[in-house]
Tab-separated table of C-alpha atoms in Angstrom:
chain	number	residue	atom	x	y	z
A	1	MET	CA	86.788	-97.511	-57.202
A	2	ARG	CA	85.909	-94.888	-54.710
A	3	SER	CA	85.757	-96.639	-51.341
A	4	ALA	CA	83.319	-96.231	-48.634
A	5	VAL	CA	85.814	-97.102	-46.056
A	6	ASP	CA	87.916	-93.888	-46.640
A	7	GLY	CA	84.834	-91.813	-46.595
A	8	ALA	CA	84.777	-90.827	-50.247
A	9	VAL	CA	81.250	-91.752	-51.214
A	10	ASP	CA	79.138	-88.949	-52.137
A	11	ALA	CA	75.880	-88.585	-50.391
A	12	PRO	CA	72.715	-89.424	-52.255
A	13	LEU	CA	70.445	-86.764	-53.353
A	14	GLY	CA	67.337	-88.405	-54.137
A	15	LEU	CA	65.210	-91.454	-53.012
A	16	LEU	CA	62.762	-93.151	-55.289
A	17	ALA	CA	60.193	-94.999	-52.833
A	18	GLU	CA	58.343	-97.617	-54.809
A	19	LEU	CA	55.503	-97.933	-52.164
A	20	THR	CA	53.680	-100.674	-53.655
A	21	TYR	CA	53.619	-102.548	-56.902
A	22	ARG	CA	49.749	-102.702	-56.860
A	23	CYS	CA	48.322	-100.599	-59.568
A	24	PRO	CA	44.852	-100.005	-61.077
A	25	LEU	CA	46.479	-99.639	-64.576
A	26	HIS	CA	48.062	-102.528	-66.788
A	27	CYS	CA	50.279	-100.628	-68.984
A	28	SER	CA	52.416	-102.967	-71.377
A	29	TYR	CA	55.226	-100.642	-71.071
A	30	CYS	CA	55.629	-100.739	-67.190
A	31	SER	CA	59.217	-100.966	-65.853
A	32	ASN	CA	57.958	-102.840	-62.889
A	33	PRO	CA	59.257	-106.454	-62.212
A	34	LEU	CA	57.474	-109.261	-63.903
A	35	ASP	CA	56.904	-111.014	-60.665
A	36	LEU	CA	54.749	-108.402	-59.069
A	37	ALA	CA	53.344	-110.613	-56.386
A	38	ALA	CA	56.699	-111.341	-54.978
A	39	TYR	CA	56.740	-107.918	-53.386
A	40	ALA	CA	53.294	-108.268	-51.482
A	41	ASP	CA	55.025	-108.093	-48.080
A	42	GLU	CA	55.215	-104.382	-48.069
A	43	LEU	CA	56.972	-102.163	-45.531
A	44	THR	CA	54.666	-100.866	-42.778
A	45	THR	CA	54.297	-97.099	-41.971
A	46	ALA	CA	56.822	-97.421	-39.257
A	47	GLU	CA	59.300	-99.040	-41.417
A	48	TRP	CA	58.918	-96.351	-43.963
A	49	ARG	CA	59.350	-93.678	-41.408
A	50	ARG	CA	62.581	-95.263	-40.223
A	51	VAL	CA	63.754	-95.350	-43.894
A	52	LEU	CA	62.947	-91.705	-44.600
A	53	ALA	CA	64.774	-90.725	-41.366
A	54	GLU	CA	67.727	-92.716	-42.245
A	55	ALA	CA	67.662	-91.394	-45.870
A	56	ARG	CA	67.523	-87.767	-44.692
A	57	GLU	CA	70.484	-88.337	-42.295
A	58	LEU	CA	72.322	-89.866	-45.215
A	59	GLY	CA	71.734	-86.545	-47.176
A	60	VAL	CA	68.765	-87.276	-49.273
A	61	LEU	CA	66.803	-84.110	-50.248
A	62	GLN	CA	64.205	-85.390	-52.715
A	63	LEU	CA	61.549	-88.072	-52.258
A	64	HIS	CA	59.947	-89.507	-55.129
A	65	LEU	CA	56.773	-91.463	-54.205
A	66	SER	CA	55.973	-93.993	-56.823
A	67	GLY	CA	55.037	-97.567	-57.368
A	68	GLY	CA	52.827	-99.135	-58.683
A	69	GLU	CA	50.269	-96.811	-57.448
A	70	PRO	CA	51.407	-94.916	-54.483
A	71	LEU	CA	47.797	-93.758	-53.668
A	72	LEU	CA	46.780	-97.353	-53.024
A	73	ARG	CA	48.797	-97.108	-49.784
A	74	ARG	CA	46.355	-95.710	-47.264
A	75	ASP	CA	49.194	-94.320	-45.168
A	76	LEU	CA	50.447	-92.099	-48.016
A	77	ALA	CA	49.575	-88.749	-46.535
A	78	GLU	CA	51.155	-89.833	-43.188
A	79	ILE	CA	54.366	-90.828	-45.041
A	80	VAL	CA	54.241	-87.426	-46.913
A	81	GLN	CA	53.843	-85.578	-43.759
A	82	TYR	CA	56.610	-87.279	-41.952
A	83	ALA	CA	58.744	-86.589	-45.019
A	84	ALA	CA	57.884	-82.978	-45.050
A	85	GLU	CA	58.718	-82.689	-41.375
A	86	LEU	CA	62.170	-84.106	-42.080
A	87	GLY	CA	62.512	-81.388	-44.813
A	88	LEU	CA	62.415	-83.688	-47.783
A	89	TYR	CA	61.050	-82.441	-51.030
A	90	THR	CA	58.161	-84.643	-51.905
A	91	ASN	CA	57.122	-85.479	-55.303
A	92	LEU	CA	54.186	-87.771	-56.034
A	93	ILE	CA	54.322	-89.732	-59.290
A	94	THR	CA	50.775	-91.052	-59.865
A	95	SER	CA	48.303	-92.564	-62.245
A	96	ALA	CA	45.981	-90.283	-60.563
A	97	LEU	CA	43.318	-92.984	-60.080
A	98	GLY	CA	42.290	-92.478	-56.440
A	99	LEU	CA	43.125	-88.836	-56.241
A	100	THR	CA	39.832	-87.577	-55.084
A	101	PRO	CA	39.246	-84.114	-53.861
A	102	ARG	CA	39.309	-85.552	-50.300
A	103	ARG	CA	42.617	-87.331	-50.769
A	104	ALA	CA	44.213	-84.476	-52.547
A	105	GLU	CA	43.386	-81.982	-49.771
A	106	GLN	CA	44.958	-84.426	-47.298
A	107	LEU	CA	48.055	-84.632	-49.365
A	108	LEU	CA	48.365	-80.780	-49.638
A	109	ALA	CA	47.709	-80.494	-45.803
A	110	ALA	CA	50.453	-83.005	-45.313
A	111	GLY	CA	52.889	-80.826	-47.262
A	112	LEU	CA	53.115	-82.524	-50.723
A	113	ASP	CA	55.303	-80.347	-52.821
A	114	HIS	CA	54.575	-81.591	-56.289
A	115	VAL	CA	52.468	-83.800	-58.482
A	116	GLN	CA	53.263	-85.702	-61.582
A	117	ILE	CA	50.408	-87.441	-63.349
A	118	SER	CA	50.777	-89.992	-66.090
A	119	LEU	CA	48.828	-89.700	-69.309
A	120	GLN	CA	48.728	-92.486	-71.894
A	121	ALA	CA	47.323	-90.538	-74.808
A	122	ASP	CA	45.246	-87.550	-75.761
A	123	GLU	CA	41.852	-89.279	-76.234
A	124	ALA	CA	39.746	-91.739	-74.062
A	125	ALA	CA	39.636	-94.770	-76.367
A	126	LEU	CA	43.256	-94.989	-76.863
A	127	SER	CA	44.284	-93.959	-73.449
A	128	ASP	CA	41.944	-96.575	-71.876
A	129	ARG	CA	43.057	-99.213	-74.056
A	130	LEU	CA	46.816	-98.571	-73.286
A	131	ALA	CA	46.032	-98.370	-69.658
A	132	GLY	CA	43.969	-101.465	-69.669
A	133	THR	CA	41.085	-99.844	-67.874
A	134	PRO	CA	38.759	-96.860	-68.071
A	135	SER	CA	40.797	-94.134	-66.603
A	136	PHE	CA	41.166	-91.294	-69.079
A	137	GLU	CA	38.255	-89.173	-67.843
A	138	ARG	CA	39.336	-89.541	-64.213
A	139	LYS	CA	42.941	-88.597	-65.007
A	140	LEU	CA	41.648	-85.152	-66.569
A	141	ALA	CA	39.519	-84.729	-63.552
A	142	ALA	CA	42.416	-85.294	-61.247
A	143	ALA	CA	44.713	-82.936	-63.298
A	144	ARG	CA	42.256	-80.193	-63.044
A	145	LEU	CA	41.942	-80.768	-59.195
A	146	VAL	CA	45.804	-80.423	-58.877
A	147	LYS	CA	45.722	-77.031	-60.438
A	148	ASP	CA	42.625	-75.960	-58.529
A	149	LEU	CA	44.531	-76.720	-55.341
A	150	GLY	CA	47.418	-74.586	-56.484
A	151	TRP	CA	49.875	-77.276	-57.157
A	152	PRO	CA	52.025	-77.000	-60.264
A	153	LEU	CA	51.009	-79.801	-62.749
A	154	THR	CA	53.536	-81.994	-64.323
A	155	LEU	CA	52.187	-84.545	-66.882
A	156	ASN	CA	54.307	-87.714	-67.606
A	157	VAL	CA	53.761	-89.328	-70.847
A	158	VAL	CA	55.695	-92.571	-71.830
A	159	LEU	CA	56.094	-92.801	-75.650
A	160	HIS	CA	55.948	-95.814	-77.746
A	161	ARG	CA	54.849	-97.115	-81.141
A	162	HIS	CA	51.200	-96.754	-80.150
A	163	ASN	CA	51.125	-93.160	-79.031
A	164	VAL	CA	54.159	-91.374	-80.522
A	165	ASP	CA	52.171	-90.106	-83.408
A	166	ARG	CA	49.624	-88.411	-80.995
A	167	ILE	CA	52.164	-86.113	-79.448
A	168	ALA	CA	50.592	-83.024	-81.155
A	169	GLY	CA	47.369	-83.955	-79.441
A	170	VAL	CA	48.863	-84.649	-76.233
A	171	LEU	CA	50.616	-81.253	-76.221
A	172	GLU	CA	47.170	-79.626	-76.966
A	173	LEU	CA	45.714	-81.357	-74.125
A	174	ALA	CA	48.356	-80.473	-71.828
A	175	GLU	CA	47.787	-76.704	-72.810
A	176	GLN	CA	44.111	-77.080	-72.091
A	177	LEU	CA	44.869	-78.481	-68.526
A	178	GLU	CA	47.182	-75.555	-67.987
A	179	ALA	CA	50.160	-78.018	-67.334
A	180	ASP	CA	53.409	-76.238	-66.203
A	181	ARG	CA	55.479	-78.996	-67.476
A	182	ILE	CA	55.306	-82.067	-69.639
A	183	GLU	CA	57.668	-84.887	-69.722
A	184	LEU	CA	57.523	-86.853	-73.007
A	185	ALA	CA	59.750	-89.721	-72.218
A	186	HIS	CA	60.454	-92.721	-74.682
A	187	THR	CA	59.883	-96.070	-73.154
A	188	GLN	CA	62.798	-97.518	-71.271
A	189	TYR	CA	62.985	-101.348	-71.920
A	190	TYR	CA	62.857	-102.958	-68.701
A	191	GLY	CA	60.389	-105.313	-66.837
A	192	TRP	CA	57.018	-105.578	-68.778
A	193	ALA	CA	58.386	-103.159	-71.350
A	194	LEU	CA	61.388	-105.334	-72.309
A	195	ARG	CA	58.789	-108.189	-72.430
A	196	ASN	CA	56.769	-106.283	-74.785
A	197	ARG	CA	59.579	-104.494	-76.746
A	198	GLY	CA	58.803	-105.919	-80.035
A	199	GLY	CA	55.408	-104.375	-79.916
A	200	LEU	CA	56.540	-100.993	-78.506
A	201	LEU	CA	59.658	-99.840	-80.143
A	202	PRO	CA	58.580	-96.968	-82.656
A	203	SER	CA	60.045	-96.873	-86.063
A	204	ARG	CA	62.683	-94.141	-87.227
A	205	ALA	CA	59.863	-92.601	-89.351
A	206	GLN	CA	57.806	-92.076	-86.360
A	207	LEU	CA	60.639	-90.649	-84.336
A	208	GLU	CA	61.606	-88.112	-87.015
A	209	ARG	CA	58.044	-86.964	-87.231
A	210	ALA	CA	57.845	-86.719	-83.260
A	211	GLN	CA	61.108	-84.727	-83.137
A	212	GLY	CA	59.521	-82.147	-85.559
A	213	VAL	CA	56.429	-81.752	-83.421
A	214	VAL	CA	58.438	-81.321	-80.397
A	215	ARG	CA	60.677	-78.767	-81.722
A	216	ALA	CA	57.807	-76.714	-82.931
A	217	ALA	CA	56.042	-77.026	-79.537
A	218	HIS	CA	59.257	-75.813	-77.890
A	219	GLU	CA	59.039	-72.630	-79.673
A	220	ARG	CA	55.237	-72.261	-79.478
A	221	LEU	CA	54.865	-72.823	-75.717
A	222	GLN	CA	57.996	-70.749	-74.691
A	223	GLY	CA	57.449	-69.227	-71.300
A	224	ARG	CA	54.092	-71.013	-70.741
A	225	MET	CA	54.850	-74.709	-70.442
A	226	GLU	CA	58.069	-76.550	-70.060
A	227	VAL	CA	58.511	-79.367	-72.539
A	228	ILE	CA	60.893	-82.096	-71.732
A	229	TYR	CA	61.510	-84.739	-74.441
A	230	VAL	CA	63.704	-87.747	-73.457
A	231	LEU	CA	64.927	-89.327	-76.553
A	232	PRO	CA	64.667	-93.178	-76.840
A	233	ASP	CA	68.130	-94.717	-75.936
A	234	TYR	CA	67.851	-97.336	-78.398
A	235	HIS	CA	68.012	-94.758	-81.215
A	236	SER	CA	70.882	-92.780	-79.684
A	237	ARG	CA	74.494	-92.885	-80.404
A	238	TYR	CA	75.558	-92.885	-76.803
A	239	PRO	CA	73.855	-94.549	-73.757
A	240	LYS	CA	72.021	-92.724	-70.988
A	241	PRO	CA	73.799	-91.730	-67.955
A	242	CYS	CA	71.799	-94.184	-66.029
A	243	MET	CA	70.715	-92.761	-62.633
A	244	GLY	CA	73.666	-90.452	-62.926
A	245	GLY	CA	76.034	-93.184	-62.163
A	246	TRP	CA	75.599	-96.347	-60.069
A	247	GLY	CA	75.363	-95.560	-56.491
A	248	ARG	CA	76.248	-91.930	-56.936
A	249	ARG	CA	73.199	-89.748	-56.772
A	250	GLN	CA	70.075	-91.881	-56.276
A	251	LEU	CA	68.757	-94.894	-54.495
A	252	THR	CA	65.626	-96.885	-54.792
A	253	VAL	CA	63.645	-98.673	-52.046
A	254	VAL	CA	61.166	-101.185	-53.451
A	255	PRO	CA	57.897	-102.300	-51.674
A	256	ASP	CA	59.377	-105.018	-49.450
A	257	GLY	CA	62.237	-102.947	-48.303
A	258	GLY	CA	64.687	-104.084	-50.994
A	259	VAL	CA	67.306	-101.214	-51.774
A	260	LEU	CA	68.603	-100.845	-55.363
A	261	PRO	CA	70.822	-98.482	-57.047
A	262	CYS	CA	68.140	-98.172	-59.769
A	263	PRO	CA	64.592	-99.501	-59.994
A	264	THR	CA	65.376	-102.503	-62.207
A	265	ALA	CA	68.687	-103.536	-60.657
A	266	HIS	CA	66.788	-106.624	-59.092
A	267	THR	CA	67.251	-108.330	-62.571
A	268	LEU	CA	71.081	-108.412	-61.880
A	269	PRO	CA	72.956	-111.293	-60.438
A	270	LEU	CA	74.197	-109.331	-57.527
A	271	PRO	CA	73.732	-109.761	-53.717
A	272	ARG	CA	70.687	-108.153	-52.242
A	273	ALA	CA	70.196	-105.473	-49.707
A	274	SER	CA	67.225	-104.809	-47.653
A	275	VAL	CA	66.387	-102.048	-44.959
A	276	ARG	CA	64.873	-104.943	-43.089
A	277	GLU	CA	68.506	-106.171	-42.467
A	278	HIS	CA	70.744	-103.207	-42.644
A	279	PRO	CA	70.786	-99.597	-41.990
A	280	LEU	CA	70.428	-97.472	-45.226
A	281	ARG	CA	73.897	-95.912	-44.647
A	282	TRP	CA	75.623	-99.244	-44.664
A	283	ILE	CA	73.800	-100.289	-47.730
A	284	TRP	CA	74.651	-97.145	-49.580
A	285	GLU	CA	78.207	-96.861	-48.487
A	286	ARG	CA	79.392	-100.338	-47.957
A	287	SER	CA	77.107	-103.004	-49.349
A	288	PRO	CA	78.708	-105.165	-52.137
A	289	LEU	CA	75.480	-104.396	-54.258
A	290	PHE	CA	76.182	-100.585	-54.139
A	291	GLN	CA	79.914	-100.909	-54.471
A	292	ARG	CA	79.886	-103.176	-57.633
A	293	PHE	CA	79.633	-100.534	-60.319
A	294	ARG	CA	80.474	-97.409	-58.304
A	295	GLY	CA	82.982	-95.110	-59.995
A	296	THR	CA	85.016	-96.163	-63.183
A	297	GLU	CA	87.278	-98.955	-62.043
A	298	TRP	CA	85.075	-101.677	-62.982
A	299	MET	CA	84.817	-100.734	-66.482
A	300	PRO	CA	86.023	-102.629	-69.373
A	301	ASP	CA	86.868	-101.118	-72.723
A	302	PRO	CA	85.695	-99.303	-74.761
A	303	CYS	CA	84.283	-97.443	-71.693
A	304	ARG	CA	87.574	-97.557	-69.533
A	305	SER	CA	89.589	-95.397	-72.006
A	306	CYS	CA	86.577	-93.347	-73.240
A	307	ASP	CA	86.352	-89.624	-72.672
A	308	ARG	CA	82.668	-89.866	-71.706
A	309	ARG	CA	83.182	-92.381	-68.983
A	310	GLU	CA	82.358	-89.714	-66.414
A	311	LEU	CA	79.472	-88.481	-68.492
A	312	ASP	CA	77.408	-91.735	-69.253
A	313	PHE	CA	79.195	-93.936	-66.755
A	314	GLY	CA	79.093	-96.913	-69.187
A	315	GLY	CA	75.308	-96.525	-69.684
A	316	CYS	CA	72.854	-98.877	-68.004
A	317	ARG	CA	74.086	-102.190	-66.244
A	318	CYS	CA	70.686	-103.712	-66.496
A	319	GLN	CA	70.507	-103.196	-69.968
A	320	ALA	CA	73.890	-104.568	-70.591
A	321	PHE	CA	72.883	-107.587	-68.444
A	322	GLN	CA	69.497	-107.824	-70.276
A	323	LEU	CA	71.007	-107.810	-73.857
A	324	THR	CA	74.339	-109.738	-73.472
A	325	GLY	CA	74.023	-111.792	-70.063
A	326	ASP	CA	76.939	-109.679	-68.586
A	327	ALA	CA	76.188	-106.619	-66.458
A	328	ALA	CA	79.779	-105.412	-66.622
A	329	ARG	CA	79.829	-104.887	-70.365
A	330	THR	CA	79.447	-101.625	-72.111
A	331	ASP	CA	75.711	-100.662	-72.668
A	332	PRO	CA	74.837	-102.073	-76.111
A	333	VAL	CA	73.206	-98.931	-76.956
A	334	CYS	CA	76.471	-97.322	-77.396
A	335	HIS	CA	77.551	-97.354	-80.946
A	336	LEU	CA	81.065	-98.201	-79.693
A	337	SER	CA	80.024	-101.288	-77.937
A	338	PRO	CA	81.161	-104.462	-79.473
A	339	ASP	CA	77.310	-105.636	-78.770
A	340	HIS	CA	75.684	-102.755	-80.623
A	341	GLY	CA	74.311	-105.085	-83.124
A	342	LEU	CA	71.832	-106.331	-80.719
A	343	VAL	CA	70.319	-102.890	-80.418
A	344	ALA	CA	70.710	-102.171	-84.076
A	345	GLU	CA	68.724	-105.606	-84.821
A	346	ALA	CA	65.809	-104.484	-82.479
A	347	VAL	CA	65.628	-101.141	-84.061
A	348	ALA	CA	65.576	-102.471	-87.509
A	349	ALA	CA	62.972	-105.039	-86.529
A	350	ALA	CA	60.775	-102.330	-85.122
A	351	ASP	CA	60.820	-100.387	-88.451
A	352	GLU	CA	59.649	-103.463	-90.017
A	353	ALA	CA	57.013	-104.382	-87.270
A	354	ALA	CA	55.663	-100.767	-87.135
A	355	ARG	CA	54.475	-101.200	-90.744
A	356	ARG	CA	52.569	-104.326	-89.783
A	357	ARG	CA	50.885	-102.960	-86.583
A	358	ASP	CA	50.032	-106.549	-85.375
A	359	ALA	CA	51.986	-106.720	-82.147
A	360	VAL	CA	50.461	-108.631	-79.222
A	361	LEU	CA	51.231	-106.695	-76.012
A	362	THR	CA	51.069	-108.422	-72.515
A	363	PRO	CA	49.344	-106.164	-70.234
A	364	ARG	CA	50.836	-105.766	-66.805
A	365	ARG	CA	49.067	-108.023	-64.222
A	366	PRO	CA	50.141	-110.066	-61.479
A	367	GLY	CA	50.626	-113.471	-62.756
A	368	ALA	CA	50.653	-112.745	-66.555
A	369	ALA	CA	54.312	-113.134	-67.024
A	370	ARG	CA	54.412	-116.683	-65.519
A	371	HIS	CA	55.151	-118.386	-69.190
A	372	PRO	CA	58.732	-118.862	-69.365
A	373	GLY	CA	61.086	-117.973	-72.238
A	374	THR	CA	59.522	-114.597	-73.053
A	375	THR	CA	61.261	-112.417	-70.475
A	376	GLY	CA	63.824	-110.988	-72.756
A	377	PRO	CA	65.386	-111.229	-76.189
A	378	ARG	CA	68.002	-113.812	-75.125
A	379	ALA	CA	65.885	-115.682	-72.587
H	1	MET	CA	65.807	-82.029	-75.460
H	2	ARG	CA	64.601	-79.370	-73.025
H	3	SER	CA	62.883	-76.056	-73.400
H	4	THR	CA	64.548	-73.289	-71.531
H	5	THR	CA	63.546	-69.818	-72.685
H	6	PRO	CA	66.150	-67.099	-72.334
H	7	VAL	CA	64.970	-64.526	-69.697
H	8	GLN	CA	66.326	-61.161	-69.011
H	9	THR	CA	65.410	-59.925	-65.675
H	10	ALA	CA	64.494	-56.064	-65.431
H	11	SER	CA	65.601	-53.790	-62.714
H	12	GLY	CA	62.175	-53.329	-61.828
H	13	ASP	CA	61.217	-56.993	-61.552
H	14	ARG	CA	60.286	-58.281	-58.166
H	15	PRO	CA	61.376	-61.989	-58.326
H	16	ARG	CA	60.178	-64.738	-55.878
H	17	LEU	CA	60.632	-68.270	-55.715
H	18	ALA	CA	58.219	-70.458	-57.845
H	19	ARG	CA	55.462	-72.261	-55.871
H	20	HIS	CA	56.855	-75.752	-56.299
H	21	VAL	CA	60.518	-74.483	-55.611
H	22	ARG	CA	61.997	-74.870	-52.173
H	23	LEU	CA	65.126	-73.073	-50.552
H	24	ARG	CA	66.548	-75.256	-47.715
H	25	PHE	CA	69.553	-75.371	-45.763
H	26	ASP	CA	71.027	-78.866	-45.886
H	27	PRO	CA	72.700	-79.810	-42.638
H	28	ALA	CA	74.214	-82.930	-44.226
H	29	ARG	CA	76.234	-80.738	-46.628
H	30	GLY	CA	76.343	-77.571	-44.694
H	31	GLN	CA	75.134	-75.748	-47.736
H	32	HIS	CA	71.976	-74.235	-49.025
H	33	VAL	CA	70.146	-76.115	-51.721
H	34	LEU	CA	67.391	-75.232	-54.171
H	35	LEU	CA	64.925	-77.968	-54.676
H	36	THR	CA	62.688	-78.799	-57.709
H	37	PRO	CA	60.902	-81.932	-58.792
H	38	GLU	CA	63.899	-82.868	-61.004
H	39	ALA	CA	66.944	-81.108	-59.599
H	40	VAL	CA	68.878	-80.174	-56.572
H	41	THR	CA	70.883	-77.345	-56.912
H	42	VAL	CA	73.600	-76.849	-54.331
H	43	LEU	CA	74.066	-73.001	-53.842
H	44	ASN	CA	77.218	-71.243	-52.652
H	45	GLY	CA	76.642	-68.527	-49.781
H	46	THR	CA	76.182	-65.691	-52.418
H	47	GLY	CA	73.650	-67.636	-54.285
H	48	ALA	CA	71.659	-68.360	-51.295
H	49	ALA	CA	71.784	-64.872	-49.955
H	50	VAL	CA	70.485	-63.487	-53.369
H	51	LEU	CA	67.623	-66.152	-53.223
H	52	GLU	CA	66.706	-65.249	-49.654
H	53	LEU	CA	66.093	-61.741	-50.872
H	54	CYS	CA	63.666	-62.873	-53.744
H	55	ASP	CA	60.606	-62.296	-51.737
H	56	GLY	CA	58.250	-60.887	-54.458
H	57	GLN	CA	58.656	-57.444	-52.757
H	58	ARG	CA	62.118	-56.311	-53.393
H	59	THR	CA	63.196	-55.127	-56.959
H	60	VAL	CA	66.189	-56.498	-58.509
H	61	THR	CA	67.740	-53.111	-57.990
H	62	GLY	CA	66.660	-53.542	-54.385
H	63	ILE	CA	68.443	-56.908	-54.171
H	64	VAL	CA	71.627	-55.706	-55.400
H	65	ALA	CA	71.522	-52.695	-53.158
H	66	GLU	CA	70.854	-54.991	-50.138
H	67	LEU	CA	73.746	-57.255	-51.184
H	68	ARG	CA	76.072	-54.154	-51.479
H	69	GLY	CA	75.376	-53.465	-47.868
H	70	ARG	CA	76.476	-56.995	-46.821
H	71	TYR	CA	79.386	-57.717	-49.156
H	72	ALA	CA	82.534	-55.873	-50.089
H	73	SER	CA	82.174	-56.350	-53.849
H	74	VAL	CA	78.852	-57.251	-55.669
H	75	ASP	CA	78.661	-57.618	-59.497
H	76	ASP	CA	75.308	-56.349	-60.651
H	77	ALA	CA	75.704	-58.132	-63.919
H	78	GLU	CA	76.509	-61.472	-62.188
H	79	VAL	CA	73.564	-61.150	-59.945
H	80	ARG	CA	71.153	-60.566	-62.899
H	81	ARG	CA	72.801	-63.496	-64.725
H	82	PHE	CA	72.210	-65.930	-61.837
H	83	LEU	CA	68.513	-64.681	-61.625
H	84	ASP	CA	68.090	-64.888	-65.362
H	85	ARG	CA	69.329	-68.455	-65.255
H	86	LEU	CA	66.916	-69.392	-62.540
H	87	ALA	CA	63.968	-67.519	-64.147
H	88	ALA	CA	64.754	-69.473	-67.378
H	89	ARG	CA	64.572	-72.764	-65.458
H	90	ARG	CA	61.215	-71.455	-64.051
H	91	CYS	CA	62.591	-71.639	-60.559
H	92	LEU	CA	61.777	-67.855	-60.238
H	93	GLU	CA	58.808	-65.894	-61.005
H	94	LEU	CA	59.127	-62.189	-62.036
H	95	GLY	CA	56.417	-60.078	-60.702
H	96	ASP	CA	56.836	-56.765	-62.533
H	97	ALA	CA	56.944	-53.313	-61.013
H	98	GLU	CA	53.528	-52.375	-62.573
H	99	VAL	CA	51.801	-55.186	-60.782
H	100	GLY	CA	53.751	-54.480	-57.645
H	101	ARG	CA	53.068	-56.546	-54.593
H	102	ALA	CA	51.080	-59.287	-56.294
């Protein structure tokens, strides 16, 4: 393991600031924690300023402002302005609800570099149903506003069984909005998405059709719009290089000041770390949480002896824990994992379920996940 | 899967950084970095020197000439490949000679 004590820990590049878990949307594929209400004691403006200053000092260059819905923080422009003064690249990841002309102009003046707006689908009825609230028209208005103010526009679309067949329409809409980039990313199964996995996983047939559409779009849109398609890891042979490696490039600060190597690592049975108790540098370099899976020393086989161990870093620790109960095992997504059957079963079940189309999804809402026994496939 | 269009810069192109791209010196690393929403590219000294000349006014030919005034050996093809790569990633916009100082 690379040890912090001998000074060999790389500096982080990016900080994901989850400013609040409050959100006007109720998407069933959300990766936020199920116990949303536990994060109500949010960091103050002054605390965020300290976190950002410490992050910059540590080497962070990019700040992703997310949530929940970051626009629900009244001090968002103030936070952006301070980040810009520190020289951080600021990226707002938003549902766009609340991005009024006045608010947008404030953020522009504060120095916000980039805006990413989430879209749920290409038409109002489906989009509003997936978001759990009327929001489609407001999103389009906000997307136009972003372009009018001269920001580049990135659209984020999380894909699942209920919208993956609409990619062609989504791309057409993105063209109409003159988006500069669109990220079509399959759902990652954490938080609410894991709870709703049975109703969200697409079938293999859906995926094949989607890939055809994306391939054609790449050619048609060359030079006009960048299309990024993130394959679903459940259907891949190898796991994703989660966060580019544990405690290697990125860190996340959650609304109450907890610091995590990835936004879902709160699910792991590991010691906590908080900016309310320790300096960020100590947390990054020395905390047991960040050291636990740093490097390759912790790896079991088949990762330990695998040529890809520095490419995918054993995949995702949260996924390993959620599916096997042991965070130190190989990500079961990997076809070499002894636990791969768990993922193969879920994928096969999705092929069956996608034909029936009768899944019940639990919308993301504080309190909605209180019933025990449904937090994961093995719970 | 990612769409990057192969781009070939022409001698008369006047490249400049795209609007959402920032070139900064990072004191923590002692190096210049190119910042985009999804990536941090740590630049070597030459890379930073090339990008600092991408002001939308100088042509590619002009940039190479300027670099030759500063460095002992400047490989024209290498500079172009560097610009091509960044243009393909849409980090650079190529205002052409006809349009001039857009």
